[in-house]
XYZ file of C-alpha atoms in Angstrom:
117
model
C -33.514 35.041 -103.345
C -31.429 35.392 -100.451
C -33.601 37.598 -98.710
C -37.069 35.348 -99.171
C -35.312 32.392 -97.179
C -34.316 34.490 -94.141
C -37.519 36.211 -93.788
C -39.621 33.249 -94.134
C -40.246 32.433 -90.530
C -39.875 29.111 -89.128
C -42.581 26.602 -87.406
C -43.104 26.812 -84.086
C -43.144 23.136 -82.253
C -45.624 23.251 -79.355
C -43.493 22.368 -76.546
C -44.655 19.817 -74.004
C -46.006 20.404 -70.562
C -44.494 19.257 -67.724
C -46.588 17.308 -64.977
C -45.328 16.769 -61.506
C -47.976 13.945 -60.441
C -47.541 12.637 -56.790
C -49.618 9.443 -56.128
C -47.916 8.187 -52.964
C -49.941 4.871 -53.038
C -48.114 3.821 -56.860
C -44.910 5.082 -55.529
C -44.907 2.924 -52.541
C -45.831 0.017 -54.060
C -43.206 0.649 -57.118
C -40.622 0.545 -54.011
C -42.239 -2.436 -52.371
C -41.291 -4.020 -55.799
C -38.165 -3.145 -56.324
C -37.135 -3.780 -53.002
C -38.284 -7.003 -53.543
C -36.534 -7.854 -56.859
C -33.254 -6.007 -55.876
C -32.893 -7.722 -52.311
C -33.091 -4.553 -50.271
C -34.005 -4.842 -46.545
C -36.776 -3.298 -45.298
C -37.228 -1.361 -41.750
C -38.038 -3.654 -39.131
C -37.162 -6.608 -40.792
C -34.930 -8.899 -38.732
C -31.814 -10.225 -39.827
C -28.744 -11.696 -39.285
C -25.183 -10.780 -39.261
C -23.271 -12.334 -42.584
C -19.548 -10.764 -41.568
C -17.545 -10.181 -39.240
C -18.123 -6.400 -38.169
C -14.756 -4.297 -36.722
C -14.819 -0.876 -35.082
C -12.892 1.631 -37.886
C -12.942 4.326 -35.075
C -16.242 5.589 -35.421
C -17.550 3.650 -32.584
C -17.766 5.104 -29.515
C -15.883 3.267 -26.226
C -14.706 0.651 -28.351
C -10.883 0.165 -29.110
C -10.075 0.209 -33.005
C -10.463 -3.347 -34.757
C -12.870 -4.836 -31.587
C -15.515 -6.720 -32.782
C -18.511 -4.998 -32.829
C -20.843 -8.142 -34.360
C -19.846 -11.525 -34.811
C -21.273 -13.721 -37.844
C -24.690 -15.065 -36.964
C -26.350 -12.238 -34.445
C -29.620 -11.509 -35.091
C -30.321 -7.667 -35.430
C -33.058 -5.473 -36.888
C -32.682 -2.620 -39.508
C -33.907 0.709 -37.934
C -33.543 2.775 -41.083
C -31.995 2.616 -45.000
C -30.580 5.270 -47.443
C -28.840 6.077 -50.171
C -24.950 7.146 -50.426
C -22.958 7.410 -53.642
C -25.264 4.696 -55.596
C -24.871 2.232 -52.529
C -27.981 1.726 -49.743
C -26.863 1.289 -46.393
C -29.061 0.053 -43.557
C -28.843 0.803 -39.484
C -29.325 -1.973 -37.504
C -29.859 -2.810 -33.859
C -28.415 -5.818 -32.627
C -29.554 -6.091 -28.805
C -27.567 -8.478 -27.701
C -24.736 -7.170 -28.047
C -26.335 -3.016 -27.440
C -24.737 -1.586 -30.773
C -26.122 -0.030 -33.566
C -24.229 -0.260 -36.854
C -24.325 0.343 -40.013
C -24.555 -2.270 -42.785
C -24.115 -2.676 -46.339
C -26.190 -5.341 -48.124
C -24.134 -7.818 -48.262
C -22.546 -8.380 -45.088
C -26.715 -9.097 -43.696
C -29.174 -12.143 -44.486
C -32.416 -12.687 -43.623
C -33.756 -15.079 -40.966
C -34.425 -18.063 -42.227
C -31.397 -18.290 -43.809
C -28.306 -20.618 -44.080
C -27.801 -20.055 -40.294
C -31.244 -20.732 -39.103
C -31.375 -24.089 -40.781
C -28.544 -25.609 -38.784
């Protein structure tokens, strides 16, 4: 009896196809949306400073702790990515002729609680 259950051979499930589809149209627009929804800045958007900004060393001809942005300056994100979970931003605040980087948080948009006063 033994033998009859081992030899009996087993169903095969049909195993599914993988399909690498690449519409770059429903992606963009599925990031347009969730940029949207999740508060993320886009490039060339202009914004405003939120915090107080300090050089941690990595700026060049600066001494450590000078300020780098002051609450209130108007910049413009030049690029965003992804680090660890978190999205970053570059931004270019001519005024003052620095670039730095940004988390989410510490920028507004215009039209915001310091373009109203």
């Amino acid at each position: 009896m033994s033998e009859q259950i081992g030899t009996r051979p087993r169903p095969v499930k049909p195993r599914p196809v993988a399909r690498i589809v690449c519409d770059a149209h429903r992606r963009r627009t599925a990031r347009n949306m969730e940029r949207r929804f999740t508060g993320e800045f886009s490039v060339g958007e202009p914004i405003r400073a939120a915090a107080l900004i300090r050089n941690d060393g990595m700026y060049p001809h600066k001494d450590v702790g000078e300020p780098l942005v002051h609450p209130g300056d108007a910049g413009v994100v030049r690029e965003s990515w992804r680090f660890l979970g978190e999205v970053y931003y570059t931004v270019e605040f001519t005024a003052r002729s620095v670039f730095v980087i940004m988390a989410d948080h510490e920028m507004m948009r215009m039209g915001t609680a310091f373009d109203v006063a």
